[in-house]
Coordinates of C-alpha atoms and ligand atoms in Angstrom, one line a residue:
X30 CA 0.0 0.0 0.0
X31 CA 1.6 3.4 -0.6
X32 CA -0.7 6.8 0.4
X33 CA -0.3 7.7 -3.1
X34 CA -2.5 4.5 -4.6
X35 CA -5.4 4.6 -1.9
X36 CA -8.4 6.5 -3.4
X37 CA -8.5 4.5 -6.2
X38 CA -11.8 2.6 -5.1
X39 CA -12.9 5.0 -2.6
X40 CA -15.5 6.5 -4.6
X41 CA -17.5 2.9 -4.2
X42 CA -16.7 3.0 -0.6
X43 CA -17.9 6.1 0.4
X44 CA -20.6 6.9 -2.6
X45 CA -20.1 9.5 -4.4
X46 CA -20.9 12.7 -2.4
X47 CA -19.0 11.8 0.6
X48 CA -16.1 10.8 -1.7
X49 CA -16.4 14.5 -3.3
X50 CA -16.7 16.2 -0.5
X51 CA -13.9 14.3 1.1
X52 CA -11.4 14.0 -2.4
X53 CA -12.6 17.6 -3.8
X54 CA -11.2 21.1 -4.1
X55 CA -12.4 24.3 -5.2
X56 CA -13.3 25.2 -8.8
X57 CA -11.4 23.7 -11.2
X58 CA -9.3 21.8 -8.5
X59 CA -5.8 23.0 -10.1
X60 CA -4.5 24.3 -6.6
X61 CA -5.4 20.9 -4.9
X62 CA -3.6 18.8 -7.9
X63 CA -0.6 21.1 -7.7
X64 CA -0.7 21.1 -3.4
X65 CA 1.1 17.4 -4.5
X66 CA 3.2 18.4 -7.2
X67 CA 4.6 21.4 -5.3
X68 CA 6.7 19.0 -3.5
X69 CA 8.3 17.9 -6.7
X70 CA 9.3 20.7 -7.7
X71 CA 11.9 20.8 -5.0
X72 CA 14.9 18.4 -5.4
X73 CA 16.8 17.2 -2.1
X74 CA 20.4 17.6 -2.1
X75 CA 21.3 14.2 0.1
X76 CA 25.4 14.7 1.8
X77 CA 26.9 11.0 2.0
X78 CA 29.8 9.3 4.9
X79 CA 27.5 10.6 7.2
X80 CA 26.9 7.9 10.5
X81 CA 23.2 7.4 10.2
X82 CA 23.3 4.5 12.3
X83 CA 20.4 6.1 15.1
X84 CA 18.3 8.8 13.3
X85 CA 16.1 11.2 15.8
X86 CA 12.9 12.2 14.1
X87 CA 11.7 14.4 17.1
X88 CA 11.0 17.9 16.9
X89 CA 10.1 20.7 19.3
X90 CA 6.6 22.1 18.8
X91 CA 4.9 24.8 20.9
X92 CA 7.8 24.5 23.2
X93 CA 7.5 20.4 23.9
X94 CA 9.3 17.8 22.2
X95 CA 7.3 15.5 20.0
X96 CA 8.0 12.3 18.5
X97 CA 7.8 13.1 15.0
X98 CA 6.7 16.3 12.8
X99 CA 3.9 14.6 11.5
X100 CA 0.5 16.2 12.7
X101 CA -2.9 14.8 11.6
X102 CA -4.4 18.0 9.6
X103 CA -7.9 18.6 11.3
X104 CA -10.5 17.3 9.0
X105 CA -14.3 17.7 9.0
X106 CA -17.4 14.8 9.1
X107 CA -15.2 11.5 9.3
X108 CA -17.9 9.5 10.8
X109 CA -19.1 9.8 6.6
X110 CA -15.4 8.2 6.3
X111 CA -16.1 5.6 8.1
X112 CA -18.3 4.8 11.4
X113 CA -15.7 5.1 13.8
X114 CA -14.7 8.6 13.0
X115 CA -12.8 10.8 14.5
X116 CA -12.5 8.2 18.0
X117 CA -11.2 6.2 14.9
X118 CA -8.3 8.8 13.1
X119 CA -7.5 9.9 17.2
X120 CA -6.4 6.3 17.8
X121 CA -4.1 6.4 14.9
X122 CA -2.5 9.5 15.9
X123 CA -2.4 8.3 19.4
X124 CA -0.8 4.7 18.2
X125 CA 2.0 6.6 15.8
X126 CA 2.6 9.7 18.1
X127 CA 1.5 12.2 15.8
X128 CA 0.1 15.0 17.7
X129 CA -4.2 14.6 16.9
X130 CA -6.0 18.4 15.2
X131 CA -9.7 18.1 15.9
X132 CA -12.0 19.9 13.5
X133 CA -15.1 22.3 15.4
X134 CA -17.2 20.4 12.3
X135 CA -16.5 17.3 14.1
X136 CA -19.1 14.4 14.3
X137 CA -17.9 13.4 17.6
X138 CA -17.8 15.7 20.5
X139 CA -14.6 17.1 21.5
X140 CA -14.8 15.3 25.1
X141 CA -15.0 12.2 23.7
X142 CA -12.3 12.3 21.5
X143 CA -10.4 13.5 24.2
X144 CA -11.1 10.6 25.9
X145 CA -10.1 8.0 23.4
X146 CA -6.4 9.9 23.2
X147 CA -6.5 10.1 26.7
X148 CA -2.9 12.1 27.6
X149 CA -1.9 12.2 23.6
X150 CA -1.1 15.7 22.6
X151 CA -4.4 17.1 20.9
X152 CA -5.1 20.5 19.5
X153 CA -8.8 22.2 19.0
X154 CA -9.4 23.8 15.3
X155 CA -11.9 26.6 15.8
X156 CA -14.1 28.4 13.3
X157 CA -15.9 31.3 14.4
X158 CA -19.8 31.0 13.1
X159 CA -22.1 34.0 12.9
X160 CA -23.8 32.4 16.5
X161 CA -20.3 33.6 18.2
X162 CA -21.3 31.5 21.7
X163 CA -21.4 28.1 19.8
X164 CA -17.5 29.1 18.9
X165 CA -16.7 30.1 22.2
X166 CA -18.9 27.2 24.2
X167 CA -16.5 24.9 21.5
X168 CA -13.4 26.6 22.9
X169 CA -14.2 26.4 27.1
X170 CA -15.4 22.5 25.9
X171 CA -12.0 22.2 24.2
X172 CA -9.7 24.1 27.4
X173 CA -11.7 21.6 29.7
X174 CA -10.9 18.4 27.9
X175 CA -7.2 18.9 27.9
X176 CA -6.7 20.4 24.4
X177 CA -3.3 21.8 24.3
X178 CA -3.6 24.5 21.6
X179 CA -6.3 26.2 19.9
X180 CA -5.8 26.4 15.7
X181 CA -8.1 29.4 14.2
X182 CA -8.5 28.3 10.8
X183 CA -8.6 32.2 8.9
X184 CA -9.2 30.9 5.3
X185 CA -13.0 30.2 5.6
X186 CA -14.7 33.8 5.5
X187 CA -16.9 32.0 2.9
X188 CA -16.5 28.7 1.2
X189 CA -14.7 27.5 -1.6
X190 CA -16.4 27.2 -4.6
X191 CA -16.5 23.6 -4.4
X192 CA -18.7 21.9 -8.0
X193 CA -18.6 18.6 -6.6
X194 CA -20.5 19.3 -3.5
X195 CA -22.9 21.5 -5.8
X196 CA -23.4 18.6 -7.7
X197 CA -23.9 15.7 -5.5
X198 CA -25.9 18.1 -3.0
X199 CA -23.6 15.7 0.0
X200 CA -25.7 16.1 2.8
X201 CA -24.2 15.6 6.6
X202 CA -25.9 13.2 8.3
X203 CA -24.5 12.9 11.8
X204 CA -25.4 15.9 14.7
X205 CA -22.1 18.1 14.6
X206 CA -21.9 20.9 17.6
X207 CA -23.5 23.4 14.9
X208 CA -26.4 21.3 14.2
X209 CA -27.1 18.9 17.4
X210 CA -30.4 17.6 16.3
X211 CA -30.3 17.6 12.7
X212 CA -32.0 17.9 10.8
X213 CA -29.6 16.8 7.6
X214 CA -27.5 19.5 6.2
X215 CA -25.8 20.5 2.7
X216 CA -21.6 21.2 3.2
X217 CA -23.2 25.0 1.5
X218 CA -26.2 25.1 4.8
X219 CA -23.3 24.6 7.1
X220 CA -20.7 26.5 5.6
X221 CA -23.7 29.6 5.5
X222 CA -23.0 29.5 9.4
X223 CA -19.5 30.7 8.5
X224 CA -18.8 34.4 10.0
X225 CA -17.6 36.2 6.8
X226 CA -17.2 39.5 9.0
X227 CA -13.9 37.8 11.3
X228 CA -10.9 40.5 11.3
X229 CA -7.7 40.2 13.4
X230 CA -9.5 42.2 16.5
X231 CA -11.8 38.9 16.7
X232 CA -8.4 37.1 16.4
X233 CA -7.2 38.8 19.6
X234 CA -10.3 38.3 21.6
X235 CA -10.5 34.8 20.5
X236 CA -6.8 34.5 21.6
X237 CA -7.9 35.6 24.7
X238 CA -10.7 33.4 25.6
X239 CA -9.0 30.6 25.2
X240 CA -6.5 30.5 28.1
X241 CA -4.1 28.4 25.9
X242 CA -1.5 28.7 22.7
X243 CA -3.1 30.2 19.9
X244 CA -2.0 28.9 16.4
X245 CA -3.2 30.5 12.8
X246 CA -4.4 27.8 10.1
X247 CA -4.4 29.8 6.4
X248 CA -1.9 31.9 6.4
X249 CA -0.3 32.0 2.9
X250 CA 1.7 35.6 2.7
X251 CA 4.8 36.9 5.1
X252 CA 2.7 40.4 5.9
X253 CA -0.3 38.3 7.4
X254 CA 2.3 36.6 9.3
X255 CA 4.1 38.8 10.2
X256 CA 0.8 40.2 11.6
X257 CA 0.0 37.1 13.4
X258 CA 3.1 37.1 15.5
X259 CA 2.6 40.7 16.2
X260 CA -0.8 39.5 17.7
X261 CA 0.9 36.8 19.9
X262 CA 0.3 33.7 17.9
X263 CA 2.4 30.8 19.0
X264 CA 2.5 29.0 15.5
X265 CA 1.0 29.5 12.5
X266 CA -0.2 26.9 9.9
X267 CA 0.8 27.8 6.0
X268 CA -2.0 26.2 4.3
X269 CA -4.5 26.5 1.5
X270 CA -7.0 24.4 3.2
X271 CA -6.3 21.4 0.8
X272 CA -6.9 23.0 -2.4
X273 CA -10.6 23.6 -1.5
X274 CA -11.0 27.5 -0.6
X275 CA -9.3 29.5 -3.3
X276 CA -8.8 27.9 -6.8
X277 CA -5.4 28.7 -8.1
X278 CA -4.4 30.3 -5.0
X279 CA -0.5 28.9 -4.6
X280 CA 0.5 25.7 -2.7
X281 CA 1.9 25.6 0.8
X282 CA 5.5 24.6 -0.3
X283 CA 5.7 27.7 -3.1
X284 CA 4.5 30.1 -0.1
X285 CA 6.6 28.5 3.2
X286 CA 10.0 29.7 2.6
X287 CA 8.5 34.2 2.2
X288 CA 6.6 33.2 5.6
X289 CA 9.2 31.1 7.7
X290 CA 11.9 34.5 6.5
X291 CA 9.0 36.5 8.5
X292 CA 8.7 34.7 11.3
X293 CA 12.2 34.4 12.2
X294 CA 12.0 32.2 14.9
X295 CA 9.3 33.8 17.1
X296 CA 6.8 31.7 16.0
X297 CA 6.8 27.7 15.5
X298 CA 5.4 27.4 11.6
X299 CA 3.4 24.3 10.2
X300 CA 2.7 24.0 6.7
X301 CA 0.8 21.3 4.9
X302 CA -1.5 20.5 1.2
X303 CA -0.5 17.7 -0.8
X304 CA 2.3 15.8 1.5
X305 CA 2.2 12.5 1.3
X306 CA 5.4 11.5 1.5
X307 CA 7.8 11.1 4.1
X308 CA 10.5 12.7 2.0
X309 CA 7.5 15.5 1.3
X310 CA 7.9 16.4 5.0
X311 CA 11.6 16.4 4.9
X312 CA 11.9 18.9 2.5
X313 CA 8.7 21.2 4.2
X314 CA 11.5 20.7 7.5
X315 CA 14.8 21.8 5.1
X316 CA 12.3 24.6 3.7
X317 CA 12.0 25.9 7.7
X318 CA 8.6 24.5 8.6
X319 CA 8.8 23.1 12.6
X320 CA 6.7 20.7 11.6
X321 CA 3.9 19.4 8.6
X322 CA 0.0 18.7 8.7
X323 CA -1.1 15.8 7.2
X324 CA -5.2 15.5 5.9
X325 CA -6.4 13.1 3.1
X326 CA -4.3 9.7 3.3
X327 CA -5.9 9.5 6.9
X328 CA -9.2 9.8 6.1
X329 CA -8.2 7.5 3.1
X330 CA -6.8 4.7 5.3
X331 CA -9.5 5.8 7.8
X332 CA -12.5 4.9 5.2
X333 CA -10.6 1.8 4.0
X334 CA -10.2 -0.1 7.0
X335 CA -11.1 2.3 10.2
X336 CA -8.6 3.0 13.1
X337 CA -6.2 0.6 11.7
X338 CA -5.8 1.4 8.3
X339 CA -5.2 5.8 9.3
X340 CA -2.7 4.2 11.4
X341 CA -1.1 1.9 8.7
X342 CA -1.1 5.7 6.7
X343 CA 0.8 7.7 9.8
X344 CA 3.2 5.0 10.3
X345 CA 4.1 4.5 6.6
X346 CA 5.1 8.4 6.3
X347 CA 7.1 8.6 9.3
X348 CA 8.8 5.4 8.5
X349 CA 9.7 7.1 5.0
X350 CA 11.0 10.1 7.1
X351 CA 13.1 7.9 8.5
X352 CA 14.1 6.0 5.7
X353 CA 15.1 10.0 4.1
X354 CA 16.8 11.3 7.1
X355 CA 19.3 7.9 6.4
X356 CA 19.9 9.0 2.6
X357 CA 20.3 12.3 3.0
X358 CA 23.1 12.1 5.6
X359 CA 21.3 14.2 8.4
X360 CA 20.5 11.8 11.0
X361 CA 17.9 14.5 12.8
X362 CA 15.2 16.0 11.9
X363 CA 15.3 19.2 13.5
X364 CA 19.5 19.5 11.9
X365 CA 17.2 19.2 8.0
X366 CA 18.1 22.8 6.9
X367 CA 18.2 24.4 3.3
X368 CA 21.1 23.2 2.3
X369 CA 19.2 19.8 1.9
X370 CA 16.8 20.9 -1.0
X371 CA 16.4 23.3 -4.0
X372 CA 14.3 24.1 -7.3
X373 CA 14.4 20.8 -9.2
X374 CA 16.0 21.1 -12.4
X375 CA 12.8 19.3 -13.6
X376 CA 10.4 21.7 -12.4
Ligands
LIG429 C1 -12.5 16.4 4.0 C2 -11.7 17.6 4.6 C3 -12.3 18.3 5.6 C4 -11.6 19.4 6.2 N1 -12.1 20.0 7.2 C5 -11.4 21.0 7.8 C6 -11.9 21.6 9.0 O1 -12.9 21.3 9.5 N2 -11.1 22.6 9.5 C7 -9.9 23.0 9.0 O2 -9.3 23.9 9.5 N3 -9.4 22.4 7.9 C8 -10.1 21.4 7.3 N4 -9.6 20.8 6.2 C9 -8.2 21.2 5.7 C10 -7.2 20.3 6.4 O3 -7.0 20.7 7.8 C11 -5.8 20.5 5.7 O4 -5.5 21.9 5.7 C12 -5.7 19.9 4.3 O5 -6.5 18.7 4.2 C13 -4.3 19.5 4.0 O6 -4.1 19.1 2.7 P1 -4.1 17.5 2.3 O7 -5.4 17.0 2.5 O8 -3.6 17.6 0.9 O9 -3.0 16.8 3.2 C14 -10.3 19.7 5.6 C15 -9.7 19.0 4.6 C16 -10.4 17.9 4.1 C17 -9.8 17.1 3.0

């Protein structure tokens, strides 16, 4: 099994609106395609007679050490993945060490999934709706449950224009914290709940209500993040949102090295959109990224065969990571630097 191969029946596994809503992007889907060829267009520059005999793939994130850079990306609906859900994707991430992102569009309540990861490192992704208390009873739900970090996802004033959804009319089917009792609800009902009026004063207040480490999830230009860090973010996530906000907006590897030149250091930065490799993550960590966020191939291996199968996902990666660190001749992961990539000569 590689990550790459794994949707190919998934469309007869899921039907076809999950599988849209789950595979798609925005319009004409050429920013989620190029999210995975982004990371071919950088070449890695391996150094040889290096002793790779032990290989460290821990890095430091939000001031503690982790296991790994690998971070499962927070993903919405996954009980339409598969009928363990997000209890399902949290027991991968617990089983591989991968700190767990938890969506607010979640079909399983925060507490609970905070239960199955017991004292795994989980972070709470936070959308602010036009009903501002159902974001900020999320946030106290999230602060009592042991969340660790709180990741304001700032690319979802509106949605994407996403034609697959328009077409299938995917309906979710499971109560979410948005809609408790259901009725069912089209991805476009839900995502009407979307406040388009957020501006960075929200950002601070929300910052401040929730008592812990506040990280940024969207951020695609230096002068936003620059901005962020002026506001006290702890980390900041360079991201497209898979492809499925902004058509043609550019990729998370094309727009990491302009923001990690901003940041400087004060800030830890994430990026993620089309990694799927463990050498994918090794180059986002020579671009400057602290660490990467992983979304599809979970819910792929999720879908396919439940807890297991995200797990088999999370552990193939970081074993490739591991596998890299040995041929490139840097034997840690937080010594990858830029010397260990540049602009393919293919791209
Ligand atoms: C089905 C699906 C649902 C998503 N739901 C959310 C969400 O609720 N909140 C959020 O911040 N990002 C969401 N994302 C974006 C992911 O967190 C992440 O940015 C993206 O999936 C990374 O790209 P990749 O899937 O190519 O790895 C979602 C992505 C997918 C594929």
């Amino acid at each position: 099994m590689t990550p790459a191969d794994l949707p190919a029946d998934l469309t007869t596994l899921l039907g076809e609106g999950a599988h849209g809503y789950f595979a798609g992007g925005a319009g004409d889907e050429i920013t989620l395609r190029d999210n995975e060829t982004s990371w071919s267009r950088y070449a890695l520059h391996p150094r040889v007679l290096v002793d790779v005999g032990e290989r460290d793939l821990s890095v430091d994130l939000l001031g503690r050490r982790r296991a790994h850079p690998v971070v499962v990306a927070p993903m919405a609906y996954q009980k339409h993945a598969h009928p363990s859900g997000e209890l399902g994707s949290a027991a991968a991430a617990r089983a591989t060490g991968s700190v767990y992102g938890l969506s607010t569009q979640s079909t399983t309540p925060p507490r609970e999934v905070a239960a199955e990861l017991g004292d795994h490192d989980r972070w709470f992704q936070l959308y602010v709706f036009r009903d501002r208390q159902i974001s900020l009873d999320l946030v106290a739900e999230a602060r009592e449950n042991g969340y660790e970090a709180l990741v304001l996802t700032v690319d979802f004033p509106v949605a994407g224009w996403r034609e697959r959804d328009k077409r299938s009319g995917f309906t979710v089917e499971h109560p979410i914290a948005l809609n408790p009792d259901g009725p069912a609800l089209t991805t476009e009902e839900l995502f009407a709940l979307h406040d388009p009026t957020l501006t960075w004063d929200d950002v601070a207040q929300f910052a401040e209500a929730a008592g812990m480490p506040l990280l940024l999830k969207g951020i695609l230009r230096p002068d936003d993040a620059e901005r962020a860090v002026q506001l006290g973010a702890a980390g900041i996530v360079v991201s497209n949102h898979g492809g499925r906000q902004l058509d043609t907006a550019l990729s998370g590897a094309d727009a990491l090295p302009p923001v990690v030149d901003a940041v400087a250091g004060r800030a830890d930065v994430l990026v993620d959109g089309g990694i799927r490799r463990g050498w994918d993550v090794a180059k986002a960590l020579a671009l400057g990224a602290d660490a990467v966020m992983i979304g599809r191939p979970v819910l792929w291996g999720l879908a396919r065969d439940g807890a297991a199968g995200a797990e088999a996902v999370l552990r193939q990666v970081v074993a490739e990571l591991d596998t890299t660190l040995a041929l490139l001749g840097c034997p840690r992961a937080r010594d990858l630097d830029p010397t260990y990539v540049g602009r393919a000569p293919w791209a």
